[in-house]
CSV table of C-alpha atoms in Angstrom, one decimal:
chain,number,residue,atom,x,y,z
A,1,LEU,CA,88.2,84.9,113.3
A,2,PHE,CA,91.5,84.6,114.9
A,3,MET,CA,92.7,87.9,116.2
A,4,ARG,CA,96.4,88.7,116.9
A,5,ASN,CA,96.9,91.6,119.2
A,6,TRP,CA,100.6,91.5,120.0
A,7,SER,CA,103.7,91.4,117.8
A,8,PRO,CA,106.8,89.5,118.6
A,9,LEU,CA,108.6,92.6,117.3
A,10,ASP,CA,107.3,94.3,120.4
A,11,GLU,CA,109.1,92.0,122.8
A,12,GLU,CA,112.6,92.2,124.0
A,13,GLY,CA,113.9,88.8,124.7
A,14,ASN,CA,110.7,87.4,126.0
A,15,THR,CA,108.9,85.4,123.1
A,16,ARG,CA,106.8,83.2,125.4
A,17,TYR,CA,103.7,85.3,124.9
A,18,CYS,CA,103.9,85.2,121.0
A,19,GLU,CA,104.9,81.5,121.2
A,20,ALA,CA,101.7,80.8,123.0
A,21,SER,CA,99.8,82.8,120.5
A,22,GLU,CA,101.1,80.7,117.9
A,23,ARG,CA,100.0,77.5,119.6
A,24,ASP,CA,96.6,79.0,120.0
A,25,TRP,CA,96.5,79.7,116.2
A,26,LYS,CA,97.5,76.0,115.5
A,27,ASP,CA,94.7,74.9,118.0
A,28,ALA,CA,92.2,77.0,116.3
A,29,GLU,CA,93.2,75.6,112.8
A,30,ARG,CA,92.6,72.0,114.1
A,31,VAL,CA,89.4,72.8,115.4
A,32,CYS,CA,88.2,74.5,112.2
A,33,GLN,CA,89.5,71.8,110.1
A,34,GLN,CA,87.6,69.1,112.3
A,35,LEU,CA,84.4,71.3,111.9
A,36,GLY,CA,85.0,72.0,108.3
A,37,ILE,CA,84.7,75.7,108.7
A,38,PRO,CA,87.1,78.4,107.5
A,39,LEU,CA,89.4,80.3,109.7
A,40,HIS,CA,90.5,83.8,109.1
A,41,ARG,CA,93.5,85.4,110.9
A,42,HIS,CA,93.8,89.1,111.3
A,43,ASP,CA,96.3,91.4,113.0
A,44,PHE,CA,94.8,94.0,115.4
A,45,VAL,CA,98.3,94.9,116.7
A,46,HIS,CA,97.9,98.6,115.9
A,47,GLU,CA,94.6,98.9,117.5
A,48,TYR,CA,95.7,97.0,120.6
A,49,TRP,CA,98.8,99.1,120.9
A,50,THR,CA,97.2,102.5,120.5
A,51,GLY,CA,93.7,101.8,122.0
A,52,VAL,CA,94.7,99.5,124.9
A,53,PHE,CA,98.3,99.3,125.7
A,54,GLU,CA,99.3,102.9,125.5
A,55,PRO,CA,96.3,104.2,127.7
A,56,PHE,CA,97.2,101.4,130.1
A,57,VAL,CA,100.9,102.5,130.4
A,58,HIS,CA,99.5,106.3,130.8
A,59,ASP,CA,97.1,105.2,133.6
A,60,ILE,CA,99.9,103.3,135.4
A,61,ALA,CA,102.0,106.5,135.0
A,62,SER,CA,99.2,108.5,136.5
A,63,ASN,CA,98.7,106.2,139.5
A,64,ILE,CA,95.4,104.9,138.1
A,65,THR,CA,94.6,101.2,138.4
A,66,PRO,CA,93.4,100.4,134.8
A,67,ASN,CA,91.6,97.6,133.5
A,68,PRO,CA,92.9,96.7,130.0
A,69,ASP,CA,90.4,94.0,129.4
A,70,ILE,CA,87.5,96.6,129.3
A,71,MET,CA,89.5,98.5,126.7
A,72,CYS,CA,90.3,95.5,124.8
A,73,ASN,CA,86.7,94.5,124.6
A,74,SER,CA,85.5,98.0,123.5
A,75,VAL,CA,88.3,99.1,121.1
A,76,VAL,CA,89.4,95.8,119.8
A,77,LYS,CA,86.9,93.0,120.1
A,78,PHE,CA,83.6,95.0,119.8
A,79,GLY,CA,85.3,97.8,117.6
A,80,ALA,CA,87.9,96.8,115.2
A,81,MET,CA,87.3,93.2,115.0
A,82,LYS,CA,83.6,93.5,114.7
A,83,GLU,CA,83.9,96.1,111.9
A,84,TYR,CA,86.5,93.8,110.1
A,85,ALA,CA,84.2,90.7,110.4
A,86,CYS,CA,81.2,92.5,109.0
A,87,ARG,CA,83.1,93.4,105.9
C-alpha cells in the first residue's frame, strides 16, 4: 500500500516534495512488478492535514516543539492506513 500524505495543491511554487513522492510511487511500482505483487495507492491527505499538519502549526504558534512523526504514525500510519488496509 502506497500512501500519499501531501497534495501538490497545497504547495505554492515548491513542487519538489510532490515530485519526489511521484518518484517514490514509480519505484514502488517497479518493485511490486518485479515481485509480482499488487500495489495499491491511497490518498491520506485529509487525515495528514487535519491530524498532523494543523496540530504541528498550532504547536509551533504556541511555542511548543512538536514531533510530527509521532502524530503521523498514530493518526495516519497506524490509524487511517491500518483501517484502510483492513477493509
